[in-house]
Amino acid sequence: MSGRLFRALTPLGWLAAALAVAALLSALGGGLGLRWDPLRLQARRLEATEQRLEQARSQAAARRLEAAARGRQIESLDAFHRNTLAVTEATVAAETKARIADDAETPLDPARAERLRGHDRELCRLSPAVAGCAAPADPG
């Protein structure tokens, strides 16, 4: 019977049989987990995906660092503003007390005034950016 089958198939029949066998083997191999990728397309896609993943991770880490730094900067700025307001309030209160004090109109003793000027110069030397301080003289 097999001899009759071989003689009965025409070249087109042989081609169809070969294609059927190839399709059957391909389906069976695919089911078993065999893959044929001669151009390594899947490996290239995997590498590109891994690179994009690494870039996304590094960008996410950079955004986290930026957010943390922004938070610290805002906290520092808030603390500075609170400090500025507290200093302003204390200055206004001290100035008001000094203006309404009993001896506000009494002139100071010249020695005491000179001592206060010396303290003022020392404070300006330590912190020249304070309002009311003269610019430091150029030593050159």
mmCIF file of C-alpha atoms in Angstrom, residues 51-115:
data_model
loop_
_atom_site.group_PDB
_atom_site.id
_atom_site.type_symbol
_atom_site.label_atom_id
_atom_site.label_comp_id
_atom_site.label_asym_id
_atom_site.label_seq_id
_atom_site.Cartn_x
_atom_site.Cartn_y
_atom_site.Cartn_z
ATOM 1 C CA GLN A 51 17.408 49.737 28.532
ATOM 2 C CA ARG A 52 14.125 51.661 28.623
ATOM 3 C CA LEU A 53 13.362 50.153 32.024
ATOM 4 C CA GLU A 54 16.769 51.210 33.384
ATOM 5 C CA GLN A 55 16.303 54.732 32.007
ATOM 6 C CA ALA A 56 12.850 54.932 33.571
ATOM 7 C CA ARG A 57 14.232 53.772 36.916
ATOM 8 C CA SER A 58 17.061 56.326 36.868
ATOM 9 C CA GLN A 59 14.660 59.111 35.893
ATOM 10 C CA ALA A 60 12.281 58.091 38.676
ATOM 11 C CA ALA A 61 15.166 58.153 41.167
ATOM 12 C CA ALA A 62 16.152 61.620 39.929
ATOM 13 C CA ARG A 63 12.558 62.853 40.327
ATOM 14 C CA ARG A 64 12.476 61.457 43.890
ATOM 15 C CA LEU A 65 15.720 63.264 44.747
ATOM 16 C CA GLU A 66 14.402 66.485 43.211
ATOM 17 C CA ALA A 67 11.172 66.212 45.192
ATOM 18 C CA ALA A 68 13.061 65.584 48.437
ATOM 19 C CA ALA A 69 15.375 68.544 47.786
ATOM 20 C CA ARG A 70 12.397 70.737 46.917
ATOM 21 C CA GLY A 71 10.739 69.731 50.197
ATOM 22 C CA ARG A 72 13.871 70.556 52.199
ATOM 23 C CA GLN A 73 14.198 73.873 50.384
ATOM 24 C CA ILE A 74 10.593 74.789 51.171
ATOM 25 C CA GLU A 75 11.086 73.858 54.830
ATOM 26 C CA SER A 76 14.245 75.966 54.995
ATOM 27 C CA LEU A 77 12.505 78.912 53.353
ATOM 28 C CA ASP A 78 9.564 78.619 55.757
ATOM 29 C CA ALA A 79 11.938 78.555 58.732
ATOM 30 C CA PHE A 80 13.719 81.639 57.368
ATOM 31 C CA HIS A 81 10.413 83.496 56.967
ATOM 32 C CA ARG A 82 9.285 82.515 60.467
ATOM 33 C CA ASN A 83 12.620 83.719 61.853
ATOM 34 C CA THR A 84 12.356 86.988 59.903
ATOM 35 C CA LEU A 85 8.841 87.593 61.216
ATOM 36 C CA ALA A 86 9.932 86.846 64.788
ATOM 37 C CA VAL A 87 12.881 89.252 64.500
ATOM 38 C CA THR A 88 10.636 91.938 63.006
ATOM 39 C CA GLU A 89 8.079 91.533 65.793
ATOM 40 C CA ALA A 90 10.786 91.656 68.469
ATOM 41 C CA THR A 91 12.353 94.743 66.865
ATOM 42 C CA VAL A 92 9.027 96.564 66.649
ATOM 43 C CA ALA A 93 8.245 95.703 70.274
ATOM 44 C CA ALA A 94 11.687 96.859 71.487
ATOM 45 C CA GLU A 95 11.501 100.060 69.435
ATOM 46 C CA THR A 96 8.030 100.829 70.761
ATOM 47 C CA LYS A 97 9.184 100.277 74.357
ATOM 48 C CA ALA A 98 12.237 102.477 73.785
ATOM 49 C CA ARG A 99 10.143 105.311 72.348
ATOM 50 C CA ILE A 100 7.661 105.338 75.239
ATOM 51 C CA ALA A 101 10.212 104.785 78.012
ATOM 52 C CA ASP A 102 10.453 107.406 80.780
ATOM 53 C CA ASP A 103 14.021 108.326 79.834
ATOM 54 C CA ALA A 104 13.479 108.304 76.036
ATOM 55 C CA GLU A 105 14.141 112.041 75.742
ATOM 56 C CA THR A 106 17.071 112.146 78.200
ATOM 57 C CA PRO A 107 20.450 112.542 76.432
ATOM 58 C CA LEU A 108 22.995 109.783 77.021
ATOM 59 C CA ASP A 109 26.268 110.264 78.853
ATOM 60 C CA PRO A 110 29.005 110.749 76.169
ATOM 61 C CA ALA A 111 31.051 107.792 77.502
ATOM 62 C CA ARG A 112 28.021 105.521 77.362
ATOM 63 C CA ALA A 113 27.145 106.741 73.848
ATOM 64 C CA GLU A 114 30.710 106.006 72.682
ATOM 65 C CA ARG A 115 30.568 102.540 74.258
#
